[in-house]
């Protein structure tokens, strides 16, 4: 009996020890090494995959090679075709000759066609063009002499050069031909602004072929007897059997498309969210989109993933899909919108899924990070970057829920390697030792990798550099020269508002019409001074902010009509319906300095942030507008210098077991290439300089407009604004501005909320200043005490 | 009891106890021990920091305020809840079948937190202590009532009959017979009500957010906010303190009960 008892005790002790061990180990996870690399010491390649001990790692994956066509194509409205003889053809609607390749896209030569060159020389607007496998071309272009009314014609050009003008008897609803498609046998089909599809006969006559109940067709492809049609608002692609002359149902395909690509956009045929193209056999079609490449047999029960979008360029939001063809040997060639061709070839020896992984995290979807991941993934096919978004678009996850989940992962030792700290308690993370000191990493970035040191230094403290922004926005004020001092202080702005109200007794002087909107617009000026160094409320600075914003609010509301207020509230409501929050609570509020609004409505000034070079071009073009010659763009200054807002704030988890890979990903994030793709204001100096270069297709000289910005409303009011690309001097001024920005804008959400909520009563004159300050102090007391 | 029977009882006792014992060990005791360990280390790096976290917690104004608020709320809410439950249970205990009424009283308890918050927002204008108290009572009275009813129906009716025969009036029967026999029930109700005090945070959070009126800023608010800011170290130290307090409270209650 005693022996049995002892045995039980031992068993229990062993069990408890095992439990403790298991529980202890559960928090040790970090680097997920999914397997060893091919060719590693213990791994060997077998027929089934890579043998690593008892585990077989599946092998075989498409890898990509990028072909740069930036010297040959414009990057706008292009299409890629595979011809009967196996050659490839690119039609670029901005280039006066076609491009042909006879070596699967490696090299390209011009394929001049006189009629095409003539069309472009005559500056005809091309609505659409298509080419058949036999070289038959169908083109729709505008013949009108002025821009008022579109007069589009459709012409068919046979391989021998014969031109056949198409004669379509269109209904009023059809309006005009605007899309054209050619099947594998040279049959030409045209789409109009109605859901009808016309077939163009040999003699050029056309007759109605199909009427699509679902709406206007946007994309049509052919494979043998099948015609696949898709468009905006379609539940899924429709498949028409050309032989049986009937539609066939493919629920598997429809369900897949609805689930994965519910909002398919073709942007008038210039790029595609989801591109269909024919496969090697009649029943096979391919689907390409941000999630990768898929193969489907029409009527089949499965959709097979061929290429995982998250492992290659497909997942890069900066690369818009323009065309894709299947080559011999099951290779693929994809034409992306930024003048890049990507050749996908199958490598049977590479593991199907990368053998190592790192994890990147951001609270909201971050395109800049996604671009960097895609770039990194292309260069490092052996490492998988798992990207987790805390608050996926459309999900009900709140910021707090997402942060709790993240913190739980950090606590469990499974936290991300790279963090985008926007919207996160970055200071707490730094204070708690979560973030790694990046000082040495930054020192090594030289040459094309060099960053604006002043921006970096603004984030450096005595202990080191724990986070750094990848992009910046520059708070700025667009105002007449005489009011320049407004850029230096909030009271200066209040003076301008009051002066302008005397000049313009009616109408809006700035955009927002609510106390919160007004306060929020001017927070950047003052927020760094709301707390003392001891993190106590600075009542004096806060009182000044409230007093000045009240002056601004009163000046605004003195002349604001009921219609102005209603219109502002309607805009807030529209945002609430579509974005789930009011306009003044959205991320877009205060982003951008609205030059068009300033000019159209004679605003007192325009305030916001300059966040990309094109917007800078808009702003420096304002003085070229008649009667606005003395308007200037001024950098906003805080108490300690020129302000800037750091965006895509990156940090590395100090507990990361994959530092080397994470540093490489961060390097990619800060790279010149990624900065250029963003088209914004990156802190990579070389990228910013490149982004300040105009697109040569639109730029002629400093004296000629680069673009036009037009506005028109239903009441007949219209306004057109000519935009000039910055001159060398103006470009240098922006770079100097970047170099001198030294004070990062503070964003203390808790404090802001309290100030807006309580301050609104003060601005509406429903409470005294002292009471408002007391209320704010009461509201933030708990937060401060924590 | 014969020796064989005793042995069989012991055998089955462990067989029944082991699963729940293991559950408590794995899901409560071990995590608690981990928390105790974390209360002596830094949040992320895990370096030993002695009593620093405890010092930070005891000098933290928000912690002091949250403790006072939680205790004040408990002091106001628990007696009210206990009394309300009993007052409703006494007349209801005379009903032979009160299934429907019991179900109605339990209805608020079964309601999802979000619904309770919605009801609060609809019917109560304020976001302060009286409203929180009302929400707590509305939600928990039914549950307390059921516990009281179980206690009342659980003791022998002969005792009351005997008291009646001895000439005891209604109040005497209540004070001298019923209530002394409901001590065990009261003990359960007190412990559960105290634990439910911490759960009312969910309603308070949904109605007034992470930083509500300072009078209803509870310990759970503080823990939630600390968690968001990765203040695991302070949280662990504070949780150890709160657990210690609860243990002392329960032991004290038990001691007082045993003494009587």
CSV table of N, CA and C in Angstrom, one decimal, chain A residues 1 4-5 8 15-16 19-20 23 398-401 403-405 407-408 410-412 425 428-429 431-434 653-655 750 778-779 781-786, chain B residues 7 10-11 22 25-26 30-31 38 42-45 56 60-63 65 201 205 210-214 217 221-222 224-234:
chain,number,residue,atom,x,y,z
A,1,UNK,N,0.8,-1.2,0.0
A,1,UNK,CA,0.0,0.0,0.0
A,1,UNK,C,0.9,1.3,0.0
A,4,UNK,N,2.5,1.8,-3.3
A,4,UNK,CA,1.6,2.3,-4.3
A,4,UNK,C,1.4,3.8,-4.1
A,5,UNK,N,1.3,4.2,-2.8
A,5,UNK,CA,1.0,5.6,-2.5
A,5,UNK,C,2.2,6.4,-3.0
A,8,UNK,N,2.2,6.9,-6.6
A,8,UNK,CA,1.2,7.9,-7.1
A,8,UNK,C,1.8,9.3,-6.9
A,15,UNK,N,4.1,14.5,-13.3
A,15,UNK,CA,3.1,15.2,-14.1
A,15,UNK,C,3.1,16.7,-14.0
A,16,UNK,N,3.2,17.1,-12.7
A,16,UNK,CA,3.3,18.5,-12.4
A,16,UNK,C,4.5,19.1,-13.0
A,19,UNK,N,4.0,19.6,-16.6
A,19,UNK,CA,3.1,20.8,-16.8
A,19,UNK,C,3.9,22.1,-16.7
A,20,UNK,N,4.7,22.2,-15.6
A,20,UNK,CA,5.4,23.4,-15.4
A,20,UNK,C,6.4,23.6,-16.6
A,23,UNK,N,4.4,24.7,-19.6
A,23,UNK,CA,3.9,26.1,-19.4
A,23,UNK,C,5.0,27.1,-19.6
A,398,UNK,N,-11.2,47.2,-32.5
A,398,UNK,CA,-10.9,48.6,-32.1
A,398,UNK,C,-9.4,48.6,-31.9
A,399,UNK,N,-8.9,49.9,-31.8
A,399,UNK,CA,-7.5,50.1,-31.5
A,399,UNK,C,-7.0,49.4,-30.3
A,400,UNK,N,-7.9,49.5,-29.2
A,400,UNK,CA,-7.5,49.0,-27.9
A,400,UNK,C,-7.5,47.4,-28.0
A,401,UNK,N,-8.4,46.9,-28.7
A,401,UNK,CA,-8.4,45.4,-28.8
A,401,UNK,C,-7.2,44.9,-29.6
A,403,UNK,N,-4.3,46.5,-29.8
A,403,UNK,CA,-3.1,46.6,-29.0
A,403,UNK,C,-3.0,45.6,-27.9
A,404,UNK,N,-4.2,45.2,-27.4
A,404,UNK,CA,-4.2,44.1,-26.3
A,404,UNK,C,-3.7,42.8,-26.9
A,405,UNK,N,-4.1,42.5,-28.1
A,405,UNK,CA,-3.7,41.3,-28.8
A,405,UNK,C,-2.2,41.3,-29.1
A,407,UNK,N,0.1,43.2,-27.5
A,407,UNK,CA,0.8,43.1,-26.2
A,407,UNK,C,0.8,41.7,-25.7
A,408,UNK,N,-0.2,41.0,-25.9
A,408,UNK,CA,-0.3,39.6,-25.4
A,408,UNK,C,0.8,38.8,-26.2
A,410,UNK,N,3.5,39.9,-27.5
A,410,UNK,CA,4.8,40.4,-27.0
A,410,UNK,C,5.1,39.7,-25.7
A,411,UNK,N,4.1,39.6,-24.9
A,411,UNK,CA,4.3,39.0,-23.5
A,411,UNK,C,4.6,37.5,-23.7
A,412,UNK,N,4.0,36.9,-24.7
A,412,UNK,CA,4.2,35.5,-24.9
A,412,UNK,C,5.5,35.2,-25.6
A,425,UNK,N,1.4,53.1,-28.6
A,425,UNK,CA,2.0,53.8,-27.5
A,425,UNK,C,3.5,53.7,-27.6
A,428,UNK,N,5.8,54.3,-24.6
A,428,UNK,CA,5.8,53.2,-23.6
A,428,UNK,C,6.6,52.1,-24.0
A,429,UNK,N,6.5,51.7,-25.3
A,429,UNK,CA,7.3,50.6,-25.8
A,429,UNK,C,8.8,50.8,-25.7
A,431,UNK,N,10.2,52.9,-23.5
A,431,UNK,CA,10.5,53.0,-22.1
A,431,UNK,C,10.6,51.6,-21.5
A,432,UNK,N,9.8,50.7,-22.0
A,432,UNK,CA,9.7,49.3,-21.4
A,432,UNK,C,10.8,48.4,-22.0
A,433,UNK,N,11.6,49.0,-23.0
A,433,UNK,CA,12.7,48.2,-23.5
A,433,UNK,C,12.3,47.3,-24.6
A,434,UNK,N,11.2,47.5,-25.2
A,434,UNK,CA,10.7,46.6,-26.3
A,434,UNK,C,11.5,46.9,-27.6
A,653,UNK,N,11.8,45.0,-32.7
A,653,UNK,CA,11.6,44.4,-31.4
A,653,UNK,C,13.0,43.9,-30.9
A,654,UNK,N,13.3,44.4,-29.7
A,654,UNK,CA,14.6,44.1,-29.1
A,654,UNK,C,14.7,42.6,-28.9
A,655,UNK,N,13.6,41.9,-28.8
A,655,UNK,CA,13.6,40.4,-28.5
A,655,UNK,C,13.7,39.6,-29.8
A,750,UNK,N,-5.1,60.9,-26.0
A,750,UNK,CA,-5.9,61.1,-24.8
A,750,UNK,C,-6.1,62.5,-24.5
A,778,UNK,N,-9.3,67.8,-15.1
A,778,UNK,CA,-10.0,66.6,-14.5
A,778,UNK,C,-10.0,65.4,-15.4
A,779,UNK,N,-10.2,65.7,-16.7
A,779,UNK,CA,-10.3,64.6,-17.7
A,779,UNK,C,-9.0,63.9,-17.8
A,781,UNK,N,-6.5,63.9,-15.6
A,781,UNK,CA,-5.9,63.6,-14.4
A,781,UNK,C,-5.6,62.1,-14.2
A,782,UNK,N,-6.6,61.3,-14.6
A,782,UNK,CA,-6.4,59.8,-14.4
A,782,UNK,C,-5.3,59.3,-15.3
A,783,UNK,N,-5.3,59.9,-16.6
A,783,UNK,CA,-4.3,59.5,-17.6
A,783,UNK,C,-2.9,59.8,-17.1
A,784,UNK,N,-2.8,61.1,-16.6
A,784,UNK,CA,-1.5,61.5,-16.1
A,784,UNK,C,-1.1,60.7,-14.8
A,785,UNK,N,-2.0,60.4,-14.0
A,785,UNK,CA,-1.7,59.7,-12.8
A,785,UNK,C,-1.2,58.3,-13.0
A,786,UNK,N,-1.6,57.7,-14.1
A,786,UNK,CA,-1.3,56.3,-14.4
A,786,UNK,C,0.2,56.2,-14.7
B,7,UNK,N,-11.5,3.6,2.6
B,7,UNK,CA,-10.5,3.5,1.5
B,7,UNK,C,-11.2,3.8,0.1
B,10,UNK,N,-11.9,7.4,-0.1
B,10,UNK,CA,-10.6,8.2,-0.4
B,10,UNK,C,-10.3,8.1,-1.9
B,11,UNK,N,-10.4,6.8,-2.4
B,11,UNK,CA,-10.1,6.6,-3.8
B,11,UNK,C,-10.9,7.4,-4.7
B,22,UNK,N,-6.2,19.8,-11.2
B,22,UNK,CA,-5.3,20.0,-12.3
B,22,UNK,C,-5.7,21.3,-13.0
B,25,UNK,N,-4.7,24.2,-11.0
B,25,UNK,CA,-3.2,24.3,-11.0
B,25,UNK,C,-2.7,24.9,-12.3
B,26,UNK,N,-3.2,24.4,-13.5
B,26,UNK,CA,-2.7,24.8,-14.8
B,26,UNK,C,-3.2,26.2,-15.2
B,30,UNK,N,-0.4,28.2,-11.6
B,30,UNK,CA,0.8,28.4,-12.4
B,30,UNK,C,0.9,29.8,-13.0
B,31,UNK,N,-0.2,30.3,-13.7
B,31,UNK,CA,-0.1,31.6,-14.2
B,31,UNK,C,0.1,32.7,-13.0
B,38,UNK,N,6.9,37.8,-12.4
B,38,UNK,CA,7.0,39.0,-13.2
B,38,UNK,C,6.9,40.3,-12.4
B,42,UNK,N,11.5,43.4,-14.9
B,42,UNK,CA,11.0,44.4,-15.8
B,42,UNK,C,10.1,43.8,-16.8
B,43,UNK,N,9.3,44.7,-17.5
B,43,UNK,CA,8.1,44.2,-18.3
B,43,UNK,C,8.6,43.4,-19.5
B,44,UNK,N,9.5,43.9,-20.3
B,44,UNK,CA,9.8,43.2,-21.5
B,44,UNK,C,11.1,42.4,-21.4
B,45,UNK,N,12.1,43.1,-20.8
B,45,UNK,CA,13.4,42.4,-20.8
B,45,UNK,C,13.5,41.3,-19.8
B,56,UNK,N,6.6,51.4,-7.3
B,56,UNK,CA,5.9,52.2,-8.3
B,56,UNK,C,4.4,52.2,-8.1
B,60,UNK,N,1.8,55.2,-7.1
B,60,UNK,CA,1.0,55.6,-8.2
B,60,UNK,C,-0.4,56.1,-7.8
B,61,UNK,N,-0.6,57.4,-8.1
B,61,UNK,CA,-1.9,58.0,-7.7
B,61,UNK,C,-3.1,57.3,-8.2
B,62,UNK,N,-3.0,56.9,-9.5
B,62,UNK,CA,-4.1,56.2,-10.1
B,62,UNK,C,-4.5,54.9,-9.4
B,63,UNK,N,-3.4,54.2,-9.0
B,63,UNK,CA,-3.7,52.9,-8.3
B,63,UNK,C,-4.4,53.2,-7.0
B,65,UNK,N,-6.3,55.7,-6.3
B,65,UNK,CA,-7.7,56.1,-6.5
B,65,UNK,C,-8.5,54.9,-6.9
B,201,UNK,N,-16.9,46.3,-14.5
B,201,UNK,CA,-16.0,47.1,-15.3
B,201,UNK,C,-16.4,47.1,-16.7
B,205,UNK,N,-16.8,50.4,-18.9
B,205,UNK,CA,-15.9,50.6,-20.0
B,205,UNK,C,-16.7,50.9,-21.2
B,210,UNK,N,-12.2,54.1,-21.4
B,210,UNK,CA,-11.1,53.7,-20.6
B,210,UNK,C,-10.8,54.8,-19.5
B,211,UNK,N,-11.3,56.0,-19.7
B,211,UNK,CA,-11.1,57.0,-18.7
B,211,UNK,C,-12.4,57.6,-18.3
B,212,UNK,N,-13.2,57.0,-17.4
B,212,UNK,CA,-14.5,57.4,-17.1
B,212,UNK,C,-14.5,58.5,-16.1
B,213,UNK,N,-15.7,58.9,-15.5
B,213,UNK,CA,-15.8,59.8,-14.4
B,213,UNK,C,-14.8,59.2,-13.3
B,214,UNK,N,-14.1,60.1,-12.6
B,214,UNK,CA,-13.1,59.6,-11.7
B,214,UNK,C,-13.6,58.7,-10.6
B,217,UNK,N,-13.7,55.0,-11.7
B,217,UNK,CA,-12.5,54.5,-12.2
B,217,UNK,C,-12.0,53.4,-11.3
B,221,UNK,N,-10.1,49.3,-14.8
B,221,UNK,CA,-9.7,50.3,-15.7
B,221,UNK,C,-8.2,50.5,-15.8
B,222,UNK,N,-7.7,50.6,-14.6
B,222,UNK,CA,-6.2,50.8,-14.5
B,222,UNK,C,-5.5,49.7,-15.1
B,224,UNK,N,-6.4,47.6,-17.4
B,224,UNK,CA,-6.7,47.6,-18.8
B,224,UNK,C,-5.7,48.7,-19.5
B,225,UNK,N,-5.7,49.8,-18.9
B,225,UNK,CA,-4.8,50.9,-19.5
B,225,UNK,C,-3.3,50.6,-19.3
B,226,UNK,N,-3.0,50.0,-18.2
B,226,UNK,CA,-1.6,49.6,-18.1
B,226,UNK,C,-1.2,48.5,-19.1
B,227,UNK,N,-2.2,47.6,-19.4
B,227,UNK,CA,-1.9,46.5,-20.3
B,227,UNK,C,-1.6,47.1,-21.7
B,228,UNK,N,-2.4,48.2,-22.0
B,228,UNK,CA,-2.3,48.8,-23.4
B,228,UNK,C,-0.9,49.4,-23.5
B,229,UNK,N,-0.4,49.9,-22.4
B,229,UNK,CA,0.9,50.6,-22.4
B,229,UNK,C,2.1,49.7,-22.1
B,230,UNK,N,1.8,48.4,-22.1
B,230,UNK,CA,2.9,47.4,-21.9
B,230,UNK,C,3.4,47.5,-20.4
B,231,UNK,N,2.6,48.0,-19.5
B,231,UNK,CA,3.1,48.1,-18.1
B,231,UNK,C,2.9,46.8,-17.4
B,232,UNK,N,3.4,45.7,-17.9
B,232,UNK,CA,3.1,44.4,-17.3
B,232,UNK,C,3.7,44.3,-15.9
B,233,UNK,N,4.9,45.0,-15.7
B,233,UNK,CA,5.5,44.9,-14.5
B,233,UNK,C,4.7,45.5,-13.3
B,234,UNK,N,4.2,46.7,-13.6
B,234,UNK,CA,3.3,47.3,-12.6
B,234,UNK,C,2.1,46.5,-12.4
